[in-house]
Short mmCIF file of C-alpha atoms in Angstrom, two decimals:
data_model
loop_
_atom_site.label_atom_id
_atom_site.label_comp_id
_atom_site.label_asym_id
_atom_site.label_seq_id
_atom_site.Cartn_x
_atom_site.Cartn_y
_atom_site.Cartn_z
CA MET W 32 33.45 9.43 4.80
CA SER W 33 34.91 5.98 5.42
CA VAL W 34 33.76 2.90 3.55
CA LEU W 35 32.55 1.37 6.81
CA LEU W 36 30.34 4.37 7.60
CA SER W 37 28.94 4.30 4.06
CA VAL W 38 28.03 0.64 4.52
CA ILE W 39 26.38 1.42 7.86
CA TYR W 40 24.34 4.21 6.26
CA LEU W 41 23.32 1.87 3.46
CA ILE W 42 22.15 -0.75 5.96
CA ALA W 43 20.26 1.91 7.92
CA THR W 44 18.58 3.16 4.75
CA VAL W 45 17.47 -0.36 3.84
CA THR W 46 16.00 -0.84 7.34
CA PHE W 47 14.04 2.41 6.94
CA VAL W 48 12.50 1.18 3.69
CA ILE W 49 11.70 -2.25 5.14
CA GLY W 50 10.29 -0.73 8.32
CA LEU W 51 8.11 1.73 6.42
CA ASN W 52 6.76 -1.08 4.27
CA LYS W 53 5.84 -3.16 7.32
CA LEU W 54 4.12 -0.19 8.97
CA GLY W 55 1.44 -0.52 6.29
CA HIS W 56 -0.31 -3.36 8.15
CA PRO W 57 -1.18 -3.62 11.87
CA GLU W 58 0.09 -7.20 12.06
CA THR W 59 3.62 -6.25 10.96
CA ALA W 60 3.73 -2.63 12.21
CA LYS W 61 5.50 -3.42 15.49
CA LYS W 62 8.21 -5.41 13.74
CA GLY W 63 8.63 -2.64 11.15
CA ASN W 64 9.03 -0.04 13.87
CA LEU W 65 11.72 -2.11 15.61
CA ILE W 66 13.59 -2.71 12.35
CA ALA W 67 13.63 1.00 11.50
CA ALA W 68 14.63 1.89 15.08
CA PHE W 69 17.54 -0.56 14.86
CA GLY W 70 18.69 1.07 11.64
CA MET W 71 18.52 4.53 13.19
CA GLY W 72 20.46 3.34 16.24
CA LEU W 73 23.13 1.84 13.99
CA ALA W 74 23.40 5.10 12.02
CA ILE W 75 23.74 7.14 15.21
CA VAL W 76 26.50 4.91 16.59
CA GLY W 77 28.33 4.99 13.27
CA THR W 78 28.11 8.78 13.01
CA ILE W 79 29.44 9.27 16.54
CA PHE W 80 32.38 6.88 16.44
CA ILE W 81 33.44 6.68 12.77
CA HIS W 82 34.91 9.96 11.51
CA ASP W 83 38.15 11.53 10.34
CA ILE W 84 38.43 14.35 12.87
CA GLU W 85 39.78 14.41 16.39
CA VAL W 86 37.02 14.92 18.94
CA PRO W 87 37.61 15.87 22.59
CA VAL W 88 36.32 13.41 25.17
CA ILE W 89 33.92 16.01 26.58
CA ILE W 90 32.03 16.00 23.26
CA TYR W 91 31.40 12.27 23.58
CA VAL W 92 30.22 12.82 27.15
CA LEU W 93 27.80 15.55 26.07
CA ILE W 94 26.45 13.50 23.15
CA GLY W 95 26.09 10.40 25.32
CA SER W 96 24.32 12.38 28.04
CA ALA W 97 21.90 13.93 25.53
CA ILE W 98 21.11 10.52 24.04
CA ALA W 99 20.60 8.99 27.49
CA VAL W 100 18.31 11.78 28.69
CA GLY W 101 16.31 11.79 25.45
CA SER W 102 15.99 8.00 25.46
CA ILE W 103 14.76 7.90 29.05
CA ILE W 104 12.22 10.68 28.46
CA GLY W 105 11.00 9.08 25.23
CA TRP W 106 10.74 5.64 26.83
CA LEU W 107 8.78 6.94 29.82
CA ILE W 108 6.39 8.87 27.59
CA ALA W 109 5.89 5.92 25.25
CA ILE W 110 5.04 3.39 27.97
CA LYS W 111 2.74 5.75 29.87
CA VAL W 112 0.81 7.40 27.03
CA GLU W 113 -2.80 6.32 26.72
CA MET W 114 -4.15 5.42 23.31
CA THR W 115 -6.48 8.44 23.48
CA LYS W 116 -3.40 10.66 23.83
CA MET W 117 -1.48 9.11 20.93
CA PRO W 118 -2.46 11.84 18.41
CA GLU W 119 -1.18 14.46 20.85
CA LEU W 120 2.09 12.56 21.23
CA VAL W 121 2.51 12.33 17.46
CA SER W 122 1.97 16.10 17.23
CA LEU W 123 4.62 16.72 19.87
CA PHE W 124 7.10 14.41 18.14
CA ASN W 125 6.48 16.25 14.87
CA GLY W 126 7.14 19.52 16.67
CA PHE W 127 10.38 18.29 18.22
CA GLY W 128 11.63 17.18 14.80
CA GLY W 129 10.92 20.63 13.41
CA ALA W 130 12.58 22.31 16.40
CA SER W 131 15.72 20.22 15.85
CA ALA W 132 15.97 21.31 12.21
CA THR W 133 15.47 24.94 13.23
CA LEU W 134 18.17 24.83 15.92
CA ILE W 135 20.64 23.26 13.48
CA GLY W 136 19.89 26.01 10.98
CA LEU W 137 20.44 28.74 13.55
CA VAL W 138 23.81 27.26 14.54
CA GLU W 139 25.02 26.70 10.97
CA PHE W 140 23.78 29.86 9.23
CA SER W 141 26.65 32.20 10.11
CA LYS W 142 29.17 29.55 8.98
CA ASN W 143 27.64 29.20 5.51
CA VAL W 144 26.41 32.70 4.69
CA ASP W 145 28.96 33.05 1.85
CA SER W 146 27.46 30.12 -0.05
CA SER W 147 24.06 30.94 -1.56
CA VAL W 148 23.27 27.24 -1.99
CA GLN W 149 24.08 26.40 1.62
CA ALA W 150 22.37 29.55 2.86
CA THR W 151 19.22 28.65 0.90
CA THR W 152 19.25 25.16 2.39
CA ILE W 153 19.68 26.46 5.92
CA VAL W 154 17.04 29.18 5.61
CA SER W 155 14.57 26.66 4.20
CA GLY W 156 15.27 24.35 7.14
CA ILE W 157 14.73 27.18 9.64
CA ILE W 158 11.40 28.21 8.10
CA ILE W 159 9.99 24.71 7.66
CA GLY W 160 11.23 23.62 11.09
CA ALA W 161 9.76 26.69 12.81
CA VAL W 162 6.40 26.29 11.05
CA THR W 163 6.32 22.60 11.96
CA PHE W 164 7.20 23.26 15.60
CA SER W 165 4.69 26.02 16.34
CA GLY W 166 2.00 24.40 14.17
CA SER W 167 2.45 21.08 15.96
CA ILE W 168 2.19 22.73 19.35
CA VAL W 169 -1.08 24.37 18.30
CA ALA W 170 -2.34 21.02 16.97
CA TRP W 171 -1.36 19.43 20.30
CA GLY W 172 -3.33 22.11 22.15
CA LYS W 173 -6.40 21.52 19.99
CA LEU W 174 -6.24 17.77 20.51
CA ASN W 175 -5.94 17.91 24.29
CA GLY W 176 -8.60 20.60 24.62
CA SER W 177 -6.31 23.44 25.71
CA LEU W 178 -7.29 25.41 22.61
CA ARG W 179 -10.64 25.81 20.91
CA SER W 180 -11.25 23.50 17.96
CA VAL W 181 -11.75 26.42 15.57
CA VAL W 182 -10.36 29.92 16.16
CA LYS W 183 -11.68 32.44 13.67
CA ILE W 184 -9.20 35.05 12.44
CA PRO W 185 -10.66 38.08 10.61
CA GLN W 186 -9.64 38.12 6.94
CA TYR W 187 -7.71 34.92 7.59
CA ASN W 188 -6.65 34.17 4.02
CA LEU W 189 -5.41 37.72 3.45
CA VAL W 190 -3.49 37.85 6.76
CA ASN W 191 -2.05 34.37 6.41
CA ASN W 192 -0.94 34.73 2.80
CA ALA W 193 0.52 38.19 3.41
CA PHE W 194 2.50 36.89 6.35
CA PHE W 195 3.76 33.91 4.34
CA ILE W 196 4.90 36.18 1.51
CA ALA W 197 6.66 38.45 4.02
CA VAL W 198 8.57 35.51 5.52
CA ILE W 199 9.65 34.26 2.08
CA ALA W 200 10.65 37.78 1.03
CA LEU W 201 12.82 38.16 4.14
CA ALA W 202 14.48 34.81 3.44
CA ILE W 203 15.25 35.78 -0.17
CA TYR W 204 16.65 39.14 0.97
CA MET W 205 18.95 37.48 3.52
CA ILE W 206 20.29 35.04 0.94
CA ALA W 207 20.70 37.72 -1.74
CA ILE W 208 22.79 40.10 0.41
CA GLY W 209 24.64 37.29 2.20
CA THR W 210 23.99 38.75 5.63
CA SER W 211 24.72 37.00 8.90
CA SER W 212 22.78 39.58 10.91
CA PRO W 213 21.42 37.94 14.09
CA LEU W 214 18.52 40.42 14.04
CA LEU W 215 17.34 39.30 10.61
CA LEU W 216 18.02 35.64 11.41
CA TYR W 217 15.91 35.68 14.55
CA GLY W 218 13.32 37.79 12.76
CA LEU W 219 13.05 34.95 10.24
CA LEU W 220 12.70 32.48 13.10
CA VAL W 221 9.90 34.48 14.71
CA GLY W 222 8.19 34.85 11.34
CA GLY W 223 8.24 31.07 10.82
CA LEU W 224 6.90 30.45 14.32
CA VAL W 225 4.07 32.96 13.93
CA TYR W 226 3.12 31.59 10.51
CA GLY W 227 2.95 28.08 11.97
CA ILE W 228 0.44 29.35 14.53
CA LEU W 229 -1.60 31.22 11.90
CA PHE W 230 -1.48 28.16 9.68
CA VAL W 231 -3.00 25.69 12.17
CA LEU W 232 -5.06 27.89 14.51
CA PRO W 233 -8.17 28.33 12.30
CA ILE W 234 -8.25 24.69 11.10
CA GLY W 235 -11.15 22.75 12.60
CA GLY W 236 -10.87 19.58 14.65
CA ALA W 237 -12.53 17.53 11.91
CA ASP W 238 -9.48 18.25 9.74
CA MET W 239 -6.94 17.23 12.41
CA PRO W 240 -5.99 13.90 10.75
CA VAL W 241 -4.99 15.84 7.64
CA VAL W 242 -3.08 18.45 9.62
CA ILE W 243 -1.15 15.82 11.60
CA SER W 244 -0.09 13.94 8.47
CA LEU W 245 0.88 17.21 6.77
CA LEU W 246 2.98 18.33 9.74
CA ASN W 247 4.59 14.90 9.79
CA SER W 248 5.52 15.40 6.15
CA LEU W 249 7.03 18.80 6.91
CA THR W 250 9.14 17.22 9.67
CA GLY W 251 10.51 14.77 7.12
CA ILE W 252 11.28 17.57 4.67
CA ALA W 253 13.12 19.48 7.41
CA ALA W 254 15.18 16.36 8.20
CA ALA W 255 15.99 15.90 4.50
CA ILE W 256 17.16 19.51 4.27
CA THR W 257 19.46 18.91 7.23
CA GLY W 258 20.78 15.83 5.43
CA VAL W 259 21.63 17.98 2.40
CA LEU W 260 23.38 20.50 4.65
CA TYR W 261 25.64 17.89 6.23
CA ASN W 262 25.89 15.68 3.12
CA ASN W 263 24.48 12.90 5.30
CA MET W 264 22.77 10.31 3.13
CA VAL W 265 20.93 8.53 5.92
CA MET W 266 19.32 11.78 7.11
CA LEU W 267 18.49 12.71 3.53
CA VAL W 268 16.89 9.37 2.66
CA GLY W 269 15.10 9.11 6.02
CA GLY W 270 13.70 12.60 5.61
CA ILE W 271 12.59 11.91 2.04
CA LEU W 272 10.81 8.73 3.14
CA VAL W 273 8.98 10.50 5.97
CA GLY W 274 8.19 13.53 3.82
CA SER W 275 6.88 11.57 0.84
CA ALA W 276 4.92 9.14 3.03
CA GLY W 277 3.38 12.10 4.85
CA ILE W 278 2.34 13.74 1.58
CA ILE W 279 0.80 10.50 0.29
CA LEU W 280 -1.07 10.04 3.56
CA THR W 281 -2.23 13.67 3.52
CA VAL W 282 -3.66 13.27 0.03
CA ALA W 283 -5.34 10.00 1.08
CA MET W 284 -6.89 11.70 4.12
CA CYS W 285 -8.16 14.58 1.98
CA LYS W 286 -9.67 12.10 -0.47
CA ALA W 287 -11.36 10.26 2.41
CA MET W 288 -12.98 13.54 3.48
CA ASN W 289 -13.73 14.79 -0.05
CA ARG W 290 -11.64 17.83 0.73
CA THR W 291 -8.82 19.48 -1.15
CA LEU W 292 -5.65 20.28 0.74
CA GLY W 293 -6.27 23.94 0.01
CA SER W 294 -9.73 23.83 1.60
CA VAL W 295 -8.26 22.26 4.72
CA ILE W 296 -5.53 24.87 5.02
CA PHE W 297 -7.63 27.89 4.06
CA GLY W 298 -10.99 26.93 5.52
CA SER W 299 -12.76 24.86 8.14
CA PHE W 300 -16.06 23.17 8.77
CA THR W 301 -18.69 25.60 9.99
CA ALA W 302 -20.08 24.76 13.38
CA THR W 303 -23.82 24.91 13.83
CA GLY W 304 -24.02 24.23 17.53
CA THR W 305 -25.52 21.29 19.33
CA VAL W 306 -28.41 19.14 18.22
CA GLU W 307 -31.63 19.03 20.16
CA SER W 308 -33.70 15.89 20.57
CA GLY W 309 -36.93 15.97 18.62
CA ASN W 310 -35.65 18.24 15.85
CA LYS W 311 -38.70 19.26 13.81
CA THR W 312 -36.92 19.02 10.47
CA LEU W 313 -35.18 15.69 10.87
CA GLY W 314 -37.67 13.87 13.08
CA THR W 315 -37.54 12.44 16.57
CA ILE W 316 -34.97 10.56 18.56
CA LYS W 317 -35.66 6.99 19.67
CA SER W 318 -33.66 5.86 22.69
CA THR W 319 -33.01 2.30 23.81
CA THR W 320 -31.60 0.39 26.78
CA ALA W 321 -28.67 -1.98 27.08
CA SER W 322 -31.14 -4.83 27.59
CA ASP W 323 -33.06 -4.14 24.39
CA ALA W 324 -29.88 -3.61 22.38
CA ALA W 325 -28.45 -6.86 23.73
CA ILE W 326 -31.57 -8.79 22.71
CA MET W 327 -31.33 -7.32 19.22
CA MET W 328 -27.68 -8.39 18.88
CA ASN W 329 -28.19 -11.78 20.52
CA TYR W 330 -30.62 -12.85 17.79
CA ALA W 331 -28.67 -11.29 14.92
CA SER W 332 -26.65 -13.25 12.39
CA ASN W 333 -24.46 -10.41 11.22
CA VAL W 334 -23.26 -7.50 13.40
CA ILE W 335 -20.97 -4.67 12.27
CA ILE W 336 -19.28 -2.45 14.86
CA VAL W 337 -18.29 1.11 13.90
CA PRO W 338 -15.68 2.47 16.35
CA GLY W 339 -15.11 6.21 16.75
CA TYR W 340 -13.17 8.63 18.90
CA GLY W 341 -15.72 8.26 21.72
CA LEU W 342 -14.52 4.67 22.09
CA ALA W 343 -10.96 5.91 22.55
CA VAL W 344 -11.94 8.64 25.02
CA ALA W 345 -13.79 6.11 27.20
CA GLN W 346 -10.89 3.63 26.89
CA ALA W 347 -13.46 1.00 26.02
CA GLN W 348 -11.43 -0.94 23.45
CA HIS W 349 -11.04 -3.98 25.74
CA VAL W 350 -14.75 -4.08 26.59
CA ILE W 351 -15.78 -3.91 22.95
CA HIS W 352 -13.42 -6.80 22.19
CA GLU W 353 -15.12 -8.78 24.95
CA LEU W 354 -18.50 -7.92 23.41
CA GLU W 355 -17.24 -9.13 20.04
CA GLU W 356 -16.01 -12.43 21.53
CA ILE W 357 -19.32 -13.08 23.29
CA LEU W 358 -21.28 -12.48 20.09
CA ALA W 359 -18.87 -14.67 18.10
CA GLY W 360 -19.31 -17.39 20.72
CA LYS W 361 -23.05 -17.26 20.04
CA GLY W 362 -22.46 -17.82 16.34
CA VAL W 363 -22.84 -14.17 15.31
CA SER W 364 -20.58 -12.88 12.53
CA VAL W 365 -18.87 -9.72 13.83
CA LYS W 366 -16.76 -7.23 11.88
CA TYR W 367 -15.40 -3.75 12.56
CA ALA W 368 -15.94 -1.01 9.96
CA ILE W 369 -12.91 1.29 9.85
CA HIS W 370 -13.19 4.76 8.31
CA PRO W 371 -9.85 6.32 7.23
CA VAL W 372 -10.37 9.45 9.35
CA ALA W 373 -12.10 7.91 12.38
CA GLY W 374 -10.31 9.19 15.48
CA ARG W 375 -7.84 12.02 15.63
CA MET W 376 -5.06 10.71 13.42
CA PRO W 377 -4.67 8.31 10.48
CA GLY W 378 -4.96 4.69 11.62
CA HIS W 379 -6.09 5.65 15.12
CA MET W 380 -8.87 3.03 15.30
CA ASN W 381 -6.65 0.27 13.92
CA VAL W 382 -4.04 0.91 16.60
CA LEU W 383 -6.65 1.23 19.33
CA LEU W 384 -8.29 -2.10 18.51
CA ALA W 385 -4.95 -3.84 17.99
CA GLU W 386 -4.08 -2.84 21.56
CA SER W 387 -7.02 -4.94 22.80
CA ASN W 388 -5.95 -7.93 20.65
CA VAL W 389 -8.80 -7.67 18.14
CA ASP W 390 -7.97 -10.02 15.26
CA TYR W 391 -6.79 -8.08 12.22
CA SER W 392 -8.98 -10.16 9.91
CA VAL W 393 -12.18 -8.60 11.32
CA LEU W 394 -10.97 -5.02 10.77
CA VAL W 395 -12.48 -4.05 7.41
CA GLU W 396 -11.73 -0.79 5.60
CA MET W 397 -14.51 1.50 4.35
CA ASP W 398 -14.51 0.52 0.67
CA ASP W 399 -14.72 -3.18 1.52
CA ILE W 400 -17.29 -2.96 4.33
CA ASN W 401 -19.77 -0.57 2.69
CA PRO W 402 -21.38 -3.20 0.41
CA GLN W 403 -21.87 -5.42 3.48
CA PHE W 404 -24.11 -3.02 5.41
CA ASN W 405 -27.12 -4.13 3.36
CA ASN W 406 -26.79 -7.61 4.90
CA ALA W 407 -26.10 -6.43 8.45
CA ASP W 408 -28.83 -7.26 10.97
CA VAL W 409 -27.42 -4.79 13.52
CA VAL W 410 -24.82 -2.05 13.31
CA LEU W 411 -23.37 -0.78 16.60
CA VAL W 412 -21.90 2.72 16.28
CA VAL W 413 -19.69 3.61 19.26
CA GLY W 414 -18.58 7.23 19.53
CA ALA W 415 -18.51 7.88 15.78
CA ASN W 416 -20.40 10.83 14.32
CA ASP W 417 -19.35 12.59 11.14
CA VAL W 418 -18.07 9.43 9.40
CA VAL W 419 -21.59 7.89 9.50
CA ASN W 420 -23.61 11.03 8.72
CA PRO W 421 -25.89 10.47 5.69
CA ALA W 422 -25.83 14.22 5.04
CA ALA W 423 -22.64 13.47 3.11
CA HIS W 424 -24.91 11.80 0.54
CA ASN W 425 -28.23 13.60 0.99
CA ASP W 426 -27.60 17.28 1.70
CA PRO W 427 -25.76 19.35 -0.94
CA ALA W 428 -25.75 22.27 1.50
CA SER W 429 -23.86 20.29 4.14
CA PRO W 430 -20.15 21.11 4.58
CA ILE W 431 -19.41 17.35 4.49
CA TYR W 432 -21.42 16.74 1.30
CA GLY W 433 -19.49 14.36 -0.97
CA MET W 434 -17.32 13.03 1.85
CA PRO W 435 -17.06 9.20 1.65
CA ILE W 436 -18.78 7.75 4.72
CA LEU W 437 -19.68 4.35 6.16
CA ASP W 438 -23.10 3.42 4.76
CA VAL W 439 -24.54 2.53 8.17
CA GLU W 440 -28.03 3.70 7.15
CA ASN W 441 -28.38 0.65 4.89
CA ALA W 442 -28.40 -1.83 7.80
CA LYS W 443 -31.63 -3.37 9.12
CA HIS W 444 -31.17 -2.03 12.66
CA ILE W 445 -28.79 0.62 14.00
CA VAL W 446 -27.72 1.20 17.61
CA VAL W 447 -25.75 4.39 18.25
CA ASN W 448 -23.90 4.91 21.51
CA LYS W 449 -23.22 8.56 22.39
CA ARG W 450 -22.86 10.56 25.57
CA SER W 451 -25.35 13.16 24.38
CA MET W 452 -26.84 14.71 21.25
CA ASN W 453 -23.95 17.14 20.88
CA ALA W 454 -22.64 17.53 17.35
CA GLY W 455 -19.42 15.87 16.24
CA TYR W 456 -16.17 17.64 15.38
CA ALA W 457 -17.61 18.94 12.12
CA GLY W 458 -20.23 20.74 14.22
CA ILE W 459 -23.24 19.60 12.17
CA GLU W 460 -26.37 17.56 12.84
CA ASN W 461 -26.32 13.85 12.07
CA GLU W 462 -29.33 12.61 10.09
CA LEU W 463 -28.59 9.03 11.12
CA PHE W 464 -29.74 9.70 14.68
CA TYR W 465 -33.24 10.54 13.41
CA ASN W 466 -33.51 7.49 11.14
CA SER W 467 -36.50 5.26 11.98
CA LYS W 468 -34.12 2.27 12.14
CA THR W 469 -31.84 3.98 14.68
CA SER W 470 -31.97 3.56 18.46
CA MET W 471 -29.79 5.79 20.64
CA LEU W 472 -27.99 4.17 23.57
CA PHE W 473 -26.90 7.17 25.62
CA GLY W 474 -24.02 7.09 28.08
CA ASP W 475 -20.27 6.68 28.41
CA ALA W 476 -19.02 4.09 25.90
CA LYS W 477 -17.27 1.94 28.48
CA ALA W 478 -20.27 1.88 30.82
CA ALA W 479 -22.74 1.23 27.99
CA LEU W 480 -20.64 -1.59 26.51
CA THR W 481 -20.11 -3.12 29.94
CA ASP W 482 -23.90 -3.21 30.40
CA LEU W 483 -24.27 -4.81 26.98
CA VAL W 484 -21.72 -7.47 27.85
CA SER W 485 -23.49 -8.18 31.14
CA GLU W 486 -26.87 -8.52 29.43
CA LEU W 487 -25.50 -10.83 26.73
CA LYS W 488 -23.83 -13.07 29.29
CA ASN W 489 -27.18 -13.60 30.98
CA MET W 490 -28.92 -14.68 27.76
#
């Protein structure tokens, strides 16, 4: 490797670190993304044009064509994707990263079968890449509604673990005998793909943020393995950064849900069906109108808004920002309470609200906002369910018991906007809806918020 290419890789590595650091805050995330993208572009150009071997012109044409096609497709997808579809896009990107690692492994295996170290690296890349690809596709299907949220598999743990052991055993056998048999190689590929499906299929929708961050970590690990294979430092460091960041985020998501990673992988929330109004155990439902809710907020001093996935589905982020501005113009203090797993991926609500130009200073994380609910005159919950369910505190029998939630129940008045009384992704009843301080504002989030804005403007 030339000195110039080493310098380019060093610069690219530094941009990855800087970019990752800036991704930690919404205000600097865009700049961080651009910095890291620049570094990756620099590394790609350096890899293509700085080398010690003679390369036919046709190779440059093929590489250039692939980059052009991929760039155009990626650009079109990125500018057209709606914020509600962002988790699905992230899942697809994870899958494509895994597929790339798998394809590289398939191409390189027969060339390195005599080296046990290289063969181990390649086989690991094939397995992890295949699991990531098929698992990400299943996650994508769950997120866009093509697949059921939870698919029960009889004796799941036994089947899943047995299959995993079989895949690992096959990999060890192939490395031990040094075979380049296409039959065994593609058998390993199929095994990895099937395990990826078995791995994600039974996991419930409430655990999707954890699954997405875990798959993202696996994509990074697959990239790092490819970096080891080619002795490419920029791929190795980039993969390590993505893999380690994904693991840290996965642990943080599990902590936010009071779940262990094992319970996410080997179990799921148990659905209990939909909730009926007037439940005899929990009490009765009290509904309200946009007019009454607007009056309540108009005379409040302190309003906290809790955004959830329903806000994203209705694409109501711009309307809720308008509502916030109207209230602020009336002298009302307005803040947004952000739960770590609100939405369908980590940081989903932060990105959604940033898109509508909500000031970052009014986005308050769970640990900081929870003590403030006691002083809130009105809390407006829009499309959130499980992250505000008091059962996490009150019901030891609940599957979400112990999960850190937003302490909405402590506010003086609570307005909850939902389409219906259907249960959330965890599939359990929400005690908050039956609270004597809670009023339900039924309807599509965008329509309900638009009515609220209209009522407030007339006051």
